[in-house]
Tab-separated table of C-alpha atoms in Angstrom:
chain	number	residue	atom	x	y	z
A	1	UNK	CA	108.862	127.733	73.226
A	2	UNK	CA	109.270	127.823	77.005
A	3	UNK	CA	107.050	129.797	79.321
A	4	UNK	CA	109.851	132.312	79.769
A	5	UNK	CA	109.652	133.212	76.055
A	6	UNK	CA	106.108	134.582	76.301
A	7	UNK	CA	106.005	138.345	75.852
A	8	UNK	CA	108.542	140.753	74.532
A	9	UNK	CA	111.121	142.898	76.301
A	10	UNK	CA	109.592	144.516	79.373
A	11	UNK	CA	106.450	142.414	79.074
A	12	UNK	CA	105.197	140.050	81.728
A	13	UNK	CA	106.882	136.639	81.675
A	14	UNK	CA	105.471	133.575	83.332
A	15	UNK	CA	106.855	130.245	84.443
A	16	UNK	CA	105.501	127.130	86.081
A	17	UNK	CA	106.887	124.651	88.583
A	18	UNK	CA	105.804	121.691	90.646
A	19	UNK	CA	107.030	119.528	93.499
A	20	UNK	CA	105.967	116.262	95.114
A	21	UNK	CA	105.164	115.388	98.723
A	22	UNK	CA	106.107	112.546	101.065
A	23	UNK	CA	104.509	110.397	103.759
A	24	UNK	CA	106.614	111.323	106.745
A	25	UNK	CA	109.908	109.711	107.615
A	26	UNK	CA	111.484	106.283	107.738
A	27	UNK	CA	114.288	107.583	109.926
A	28	UNK	CA	114.944	110.869	111.676
A	29	UNK	CA	117.500	111.756	114.311
A	30	UNK	CA	121.037	112.996	114.798
A	31	UNK	CA	123.999	111.730	112.771
A	32	UNK	CA	127.649	112.391	111.918
A	33	UNK	CA	128.523	113.987	108.609
A	34	UNK	CA	131.626	113.135	106.577
A	35	UNK	CA	133.700	115.511	108.719
A	36	UNK	CA	132.482	113.902	111.927
A	37	UNK	CA	130.256	116.849	112.828
A	38	UNK	CA	126.941	116.111	114.528
A	39	UNK	CA	123.839	117.249	112.642
A	40	UNK	CA	120.134	116.516	112.355
A	41	UNK	CA	119.090	114.301	109.470
A	42	UNK	CA	116.159	112.383	108.028
A	43	UNK	CA	115.104	109.858	105.389
A	44	UNK	CA	111.649	110.523	103.961
A	45	UNK	CA	109.143	108.002	102.602
A	46	UNK	CA	108.254	109.133	99.061
A	47	UNK	CA	104.643	109.174	97.942
A	48	UNK	CA	103.450	109.946	94.438
A	49	UNK	CA	100.162	111.594	93.591
A	50	UNK	CA	100.164	114.708	95.762
A	51	UNK	CA	102.152	117.876	95.364
A	52	UNK	CA	102.221	121.620	94.843
A	53	UNK	CA	101.926	123.511	91.576
A	54	UNK	CA	103.073	127.092	91.093
A	55	UNK	CA	102.774	129.744	88.412
A	56	UNK	CA	104.964	132.813	88.679
A	57	UNK	CA	104.328	135.904	86.583
A	58	UNK	CA	107.277	138.281	86.732
A	59	UNK	CA	106.938	141.890	85.783
A	60	UNK	CA	110.213	143.405	84.570
A	61	UNK	CA	110.679	146.990	85.637
A	62	UNK	CA	108.679	146.710	88.859
A	63	UNK	CA	110.356	146.879	92.294
A	64	UNK	CA	111.330	143.428	93.657
A	65	UNK	CA	109.382	144.087	96.870
A	66	UNK	CA	106.193	144.280	94.800
A	67	UNK	CA	105.665	140.531	94.906
A	68	UNK	CA	102.317	139.019	95.816
A	69	UNK	CA	101.328	135.429	96.536
A	70	UNK	CA	97.993	133.656	96.313
A	71	UNK	CA	96.826	132.236	98.699
A	72	UNK	CA	98.125	135.126	100.753
A	73	UNK	CA	99.146	133.066	103.801
A	74	UNK	CA	101.957	131.156	102.041
A	75	UNK	CA	104.711	133.242	103.638
A	76	UNK	CA	107.447	130.623	103.178
A	77	UNK	CA	106.729	130.297	99.474
A	78	UNK	CA	106.737	134.091	99.173
A	79	UNK	CA	110.176	134.274	100.797
A	80	UNK	CA	111.399	131.502	98.513
A	81	UNK	CA	110.122	133.296	95.420
A	82	UNK	CA	111.845	136.518	96.495
A	83	UNK	CA	115.124	134.667	97.015
A	84	UNK	CA	114.734	132.821	93.707
A	85	UNK	CA	114.100	136.066	91.815
A	86	UNK	CA	117.354	137.488	93.180
A	87	UNK	CA	119.272	134.328	92.309
A	88	UNK	CA	117.872	133.984	88.801
A	89	UNK	CA	118.238	137.696	88.031
A	90	UNK	CA	121.871	137.524	89.130
A	91	UNK	CA	122.497	134.536	86.878
A	92	UNK	CA	120.874	136.297	83.928
A	93	UNK	CA	122.538	139.644	84.588
A	94	UNK	CA	119.186	141.375	85.022
A	95	UNK	CA	117.799	143.511	87.831
A	96	UNK	CA	115.383	141.685	90.154
A	97	UNK	CA	111.737	142.570	89.733
A	98	UNK	CA	108.340	141.987	91.248
A	99	UNK	CA	105.580	139.647	90.204
A	100	UNK	CA	102.773	137.361	91.296
A	101	UNK	CA	103.010	133.800	92.584
A	102	UNK	CA	99.966	131.510	92.511
A	103	UNK	CA	99.997	128.159	94.306
A	104	UNK	CA	97.694	125.174	94.125
A	105	UNK	CA	97.847	121.593	95.324
A	106	UNK	CA	96.293	118.947	97.485
A	107	UNK	CA	98.752	118.317	100.324
A	108	UNK	CA	97.074	118.601	103.729
A	109	UNK	CA	98.767	121.202	105.901
A	110	UNK	CA	100.399	120.309	109.205
A	111	UNK	CA	100.380	116.510	108.899
A	112	UNK	CA	104.101	116.191	108.218
A	113	UNK	CA	103.849	115.508	104.473
A	114	UNK	CA	106.160	118.289	103.329
A	115	UNK	CA	103.450	120.769	102.336
A	116	UNK	CA	105.550	123.871	102.984
A	117	UNK	CA	108.649	122.474	101.283
A	118	UNK	CA	106.570	121.403	98.306
A	119	UNK	CA	105.187	124.942	98.012
A	120	UNK	CA	108.666	126.409	98.337
A	121	UNK	CA	110.249	124.172	95.700
A	122	UNK	CA	107.366	124.647	93.263
A	123	UNK	CA	107.696	128.421	93.719
A	124	UNK	CA	111.463	128.381	93.123
A	125	UNK	CA	111.062	126.235	90.008
A	126	UNK	CA	108.324	128.525	88.657
A	127	UNK	CA	110.518	131.594	89.140
A	128	UNK	CA	113.457	129.870	87.442
A	129	UNK	CA	111.213	128.849	84.557
A	130	UNK	CA	110.041	132.444	84.142
A	131	UNK	CA	113.692	133.413	83.680
A	132	UNK	CA	114.298	130.565	81.253
A	133	UNK	CA	116.915	129.086	83.552
A	134	UNK	CA	117.425	125.905	85.565
A	135	UNK	CA	118.554	125.775	89.170
A	136	UNK	CA	120.391	122.643	90.364
A	137	UNK	CA	118.998	120.737	93.358
A	138	UNK	CA	121.690	121.964	95.758
A	139	UNK	CA	120.843	125.571	94.945
A	140	UNK	CA	117.131	124.905	95.404
A	141	UNK	CA	117.899	123.238	98.739
A	142	UNK	CA	119.896	126.271	99.876
A	143	UNK	CA	117.070	128.632	98.935
A	144	UNK	CA	114.519	126.379	100.637
A	145	UNK	CA	116.429	126.351	103.928
A	146	UNK	CA	116.779	130.129	103.793
A	147	UNK	CA	113.042	130.430	103.191
A	148	UNK	CA	111.797	128.027	105.877
A	149	UNK	CA	114.803	127.238	108.144
A	150	UNK	CA	114.514	123.495	107.457
A	151	UNK	CA	113.299	121.580	104.417
A	152	UNK	CA	112.617	118.098	103.109
A	153	UNK	CA	114.645	116.598	100.232
A	154	UNK	CA	111.829	116.938	97.686
A	155	UNK	CA	114.122	118.738	95.242
A	156	UNK	CA	116.116	115.527	94.727
A	157	UNK	CA	115.323	112.433	92.700
A	158	UNK	CA	113.674	109.349	94.187
A	159	UNK	CA	116.876	107.820	95.568
A	160	UNK	CA	116.763	107.309	99.346
A	161	UNK	CA	119.076	109.818	100.993
A	162	UNK	CA	119.970	110.825	104.511
A	163	UNK	CA	119.340	114.560	104.320
A	164	UNK	CA	120.410	117.312	106.717
A	165	UNK	CA	117.140	119.229	106.731
A	166	UNK	CA	118.443	122.312	108.543
A	167	UNK	CA	121.425	122.665	106.217
A	168	UNK	CA	119.934	121.550	102.905
A	169	UNK	CA	122.570	118.970	102.062
A	170	UNK	CA	122.819	115.247	101.500
A	171	UNK	CA	124.712	113.372	104.200
A	172	UNK	CA	124.577	110.028	102.395
A	173	UNK	CA	122.972	108.421	99.362
A	174	UNK	CA	121.769	105.140	100.827
A	175	UNK	CA	121.287	103.353	97.521
A	176	UNK	CA	119.487	103.514	94.174
A	177	UNK	CA	115.969	102.897	95.513
A	178	UNK	CA	114.030	101.681	98.515
A	179	UNK	CA	112.973	98.051	98.814
A	180	UNK	CA	109.379	97.587	97.593
A	181	UNK	CA	106.850	98.538	100.243
A	182	UNK	CA	103.094	98.791	100.515
A	183	UNK	CA	101.987	101.444	102.993
A	184	UNK	CA	98.557	101.585	104.619
A	185	UNK	CA	98.365	105.253	105.540
A	186	UNK	CA	96.476	106.762	108.446
A	187	UNK	CA	96.411	109.869	110.614
A	188	UNK	CA	96.837	110.021	114.377
A	189	UNK	CA	95.729	112.557	116.975
A	190	UNK	CA	92.476	113.319	115.099
A	191	UNK	CA	94.538	114.666	112.187
A	192	UNK	CA	95.445	117.726	114.249
A	193	UNK	CA	98.326	119.689	112.702
A	194	UNK	CA	101.555	119.595	114.668
A	195	UNK	CA	103.213	122.889	115.555
A	196	UNK	CA	106.824	121.730	115.407
A	197	UNK	CA	108.069	124.971	116.951
A	198	UNK	CA	105.938	124.277	120.035
A	199	UNK	CA	107.349	120.786	120.578
A	200	UNK	CA	109.744	120.403	123.492
A	201	UNK	CA	113.402	120.495	122.609
A	202	UNK	CA	114.879	117.017	122.390
A	203	UNK	CA	118.428	116.869	123.732
A	204	UNK	CA	120.475	114.295	121.835
A	205	UNK	CA	123.455	112.903	123.720
A	206	UNK	CA	126.169	110.467	122.635
A	207	UNK	CA	123.930	107.506	123.457
A	208	UNK	CA	121.281	108.839	121.066
A	209	UNK	CA	123.901	109.496	118.412
A	210	UNK	CA	125.149	105.908	118.603
A	211	UNK	CA	121.600	104.589	118.395
A	212	UNK	CA	120.789	106.658	115.307
A	213	UNK	CA	124.066	105.780	113.632
A	214	UNK	CA	123.252	102.121	114.224
A	215	UNK	CA	119.842	102.607	112.598
A	216	UNK	CA	121.548	104.381	109.704
A	217	UNK	CA	123.825	101.370	109.186
A	218	UNK	CA	120.853	99.003	109.260
A	219	UNK	CA	118.887	101.140	106.809
A	220	UNK	CA	121.862	101.245	104.446
A	221	UNK	CA	121.983	97.444	104.606
A	222	UNK	CA	118.221	97.149	104.079
A	223	UNK	CA	118.427	99.275	100.930
A	224	UNK	CA	121.474	97.429	99.597
A	225	UNK	CA	119.978	93.964	100.152
A	226	UNK	CA	116.343	94.911	99.394
A	227	UNK	CA	115.429	93.678	102.875
A	228	UNK	CA	111.882	94.903	103.532
A	229	UNK	CA	111.710	93.425	107.020
A	230	UNK	CA	114.907	95.131	108.137
A	231	UNK	CA	113.665	98.428	106.719
A	232	UNK	CA	110.482	97.996	108.760
A	233	UNK	CA	112.497	97.424	111.919
A	234	UNK	CA	114.443	100.636	111.359
A	235	UNK	CA	111.302	102.671	110.669
A	236	UNK	CA	109.593	101.291	113.776
A	237	UNK	CA	112.577	102.032	115.991
A	238	UNK	CA	112.719	105.583	114.671
A	239	UNK	CA	108.963	106.003	115.175
A	240	UNK	CA	109.202	104.801	118.773
A	241	UNK	CA	111.888	107.385	119.446
A	242	UNK	CA	109.809	110.058	117.734
A	243	UNK	CA	106.933	109.401	120.102
A	244	UNK	CA	109.052	110.727	122.942
A	245	UNK	CA	108.193	114.165	121.537
A	246	UNK	CA	104.913	113.643	119.694
A	247	UNK	CA	103.080	111.459	122.242
A	248	UNK	CA	100.269	110.425	119.885
A	249	UNK	CA	97.725	108.481	121.997
A	250	UNK	CA	96.984	105.988	119.183
A	251	UNK	CA	100.594	105.017	118.583
A	252	UNK	CA	100.421	101.951	120.850
A	253	UNK	CA	97.400	100.703	118.903
A	254	UNK	CA	99.338	101.219	115.675
A	255	UNK	CA	102.272	99.114	116.867
A	256	UNK	CA	99.892	96.454	118.205
A	257	UNK	CA	98.069	96.167	114.874
A	258	UNK	CA	101.216	95.822	112.738
A	259	UNK	CA	102.312	92.316	113.857
A	260	UNK	CA	98.720	91.058	113.850
A	261	UNK	CA	98.339	91.812	110.136
A	262	UNK	CA	101.770	90.508	109.160
A	263	UNK	CA	103.304	93.966	108.682
A	264	UNK	CA	107.052	94.560	108.765
A	265	UNK	CA	106.703	97.708	110.853
A	266	UNK	CA	105.293	101.209	111.151
A	267	UNK	CA	106.431	104.695	110.218
A	268	UNK	CA	105.365	108.178	111.232
A	269	UNK	CA	105.895	111.789	110.352
A	270	UNK	CA	108.266	113.061	113.009
A	271	UNK	CA	106.788	116.536	112.607
A	272	UNK	CA	103.147	115.678	111.994
A	273	UNK	CA	100.256	113.271	112.451
A	274	UNK	CA	100.484	111.101	109.339
A	275	UNK	CA	101.569	107.480	109.877
A	276	UNK	CA	101.683	104.195	108.030
A	277	UNK	CA	101.757	100.447	108.511
A	278	UNK	CA	104.404	98.878	106.278
A	279	UNK	CA	103.745	95.642	104.369
A	280	UNK	CA	105.962	93.442	102.223
A	281	UNK	CA	104.214	93.207	98.809
A	282	UNK	CA	105.991	89.907	98.067
A	283	UNK	CA	104.540	88.126	101.097
A	284	UNK	CA	101.482	85.923	100.465
A	285	UNK	CA	97.972	87.285	100.850
A	286	UNK	CA	98.705	90.966	100.314
A	287	UNK	CA	95.100	91.936	99.635
A	288	UNK	CA	93.880	90.099	102.725
A	289	UNK	CA	96.565	91.736	104.874
A	290	UNK	CA	95.667	95.198	103.564
A	291	UNK	CA	91.972	94.627	104.263
A	292	UNK	CA	92.736	93.296	107.764
A	293	UNK	CA	94.904	96.317	108.450
A	294	UNK	CA	92.225	98.754	107.326
A	295	UNK	CA	89.589	97.055	109.498
A	296	UNK	CA	91.879	97.004	112.530
A	297	UNK	CA	92.748	100.689	112.183
A	298	UNK	CA	89.119	101.703	111.820
A	299	UNK	CA	88.064	99.569	114.762
A	300	UNK	CA	90.553	101.517	116.864
A	301	UNK	CA	89.161	104.828	115.678
A	302	UNK	CA	92.200	105.630	113.517
A	303	UNK	CA	91.226	107.267	110.186
A	304	UNK	CA	92.592	105.383	107.175
A	305	UNK	CA	93.812	107.596	104.355
A	306	UNK	CA	95.531	105.946	101.404
A	307	UNK	CA	97.217	102.654	100.596
A	308	UNK	CA	100.120	103.134	98.213
A	309	UNK	CA	103.281	101.419	97.030
A	310	UNK	CA	106.833	102.716	96.783
A	311	UNK	CA	107.368	101.035	93.417
A	312	UNK	CA	105.327	101.635	90.231
A	313	UNK	CA	104.874	97.898	89.658
A	314	UNK	CA	102.467	97.543	92.585
A	315	UNK	CA	100.915	101.002	92.777
A	316	UNK	CA	97.880	100.215	90.590
A	317	UNK	CA	97.190	97.000	92.430
A	318	UNK	CA	97.302	98.434	95.917
A	319	UNK	CA	96.183	102.046	95.803
A	320	UNK	CA	92.766	102.405	97.412
A	321	UNK	CA	90.205	105.130	97.770
A	322	UNK	CA	88.732	107.626	95.303
A	323	UNK	CA	91.067	109.593	93.099
A	324	UNK	CA	92.135	112.826	94.714
A	325	UNK	CA	90.596	115.930	93.222
A	326	UNK	CA	92.869	118.867	92.637
A	327	UNK	CA	92.505	122.388	93.924
A	328	UNK	CA	93.854	124.501	96.710
A	329	UNK	CA	94.288	122.733	99.986
A	330	UNK	CA	92.948	124.436	103.100
A	331	UNK	CA	95.145	127.401	103.950
A	332	UNK	CA	96.619	127.715	107.419
A	333	UNK	CA	97.152	125.182	110.182
A	334	UNK	CA	93.674	125.630	111.665
A	335	UNK	CA	91.679	125.829	108.467
A	336	UNK	CA	88.609	123.575	108.282
A	337	UNK	CA	89.124	120.231	106.577
A	338	UNK	CA	86.718	118.662	104.154
A	339	UNK	CA	86.088	115.100	105.258
A	340	UNK	CA	86.434	113.904	101.664
A	341	UNK	CA	90.162	114.588	101.852
A	342	UNK	CA	90.832	112.078	104.597
A	343	UNK	CA	89.791	108.887	102.776
A	344	UNK	CA	92.365	109.602	100.068
A	345	UNK	CA	95.070	112.028	101.092
């Protein structure tokens, strides 16, 4: 029996949903879509182990505006739940109603790991579950963009895609999966959240478009040929361009450390402070290179967070740090952080 079957007619119905997070981007910029139109796009770096969980209790017969969310500051998730209620009620031929949305999870806010999108998708899935229905990824993406203006492709499967975040659509499926990577994660700028709305506007001209399209071609080739080094070059080039807006003071140290430890490159969150040094797991001396990377980051005052792999085969070997404990993450961009969260995001 599904969660939506609990309770009789007119009784409260509940549903649950969840969504994953990511570790920033491998590529972000401006690209052409299939019609030749210019649009913003990104390719995220997936990361297992963190995400949002939602439980939605709908109350048939109550006004749809009587919808509450806990924690109360999750305005984007609240908007998403309201939109999802309307969509699911329409599909079921029922009037929309109110309810209560509860969110939990461990994604740090403001670091560029998709915390708001994860909340939004978990909320939409919980609402759909309460109605006993399933919403396809493109519908979830549309609702997510309406709720937060731009979203990450966390509603899709693990295939690497170039995603138009402001439109909620896939520009290109780059291949079946990323080449195997080991990522030594860290945070820049003292882990300060990034207010993306306060960043200066970045005008993208035809020169920028050609550069990003070239990186797109290289990333497509890297995925097709499983070329870890080429993928690292693309991610580094995109990160360098991203620093034109973010201006993290430790970024130069990050790019200096990477070649010294035999890394293939670096990646960053283009809308946050999380970053990573990318290693080829097939190259000799992986454990030594990870340890050298961690020491070099710490010696430069850069907090190390988590080492993880993009493929299940190497995750257990390379993941470091204590297991993350569940619970609500700090609410709001300026909420105090518990230091225990940084060693293992």
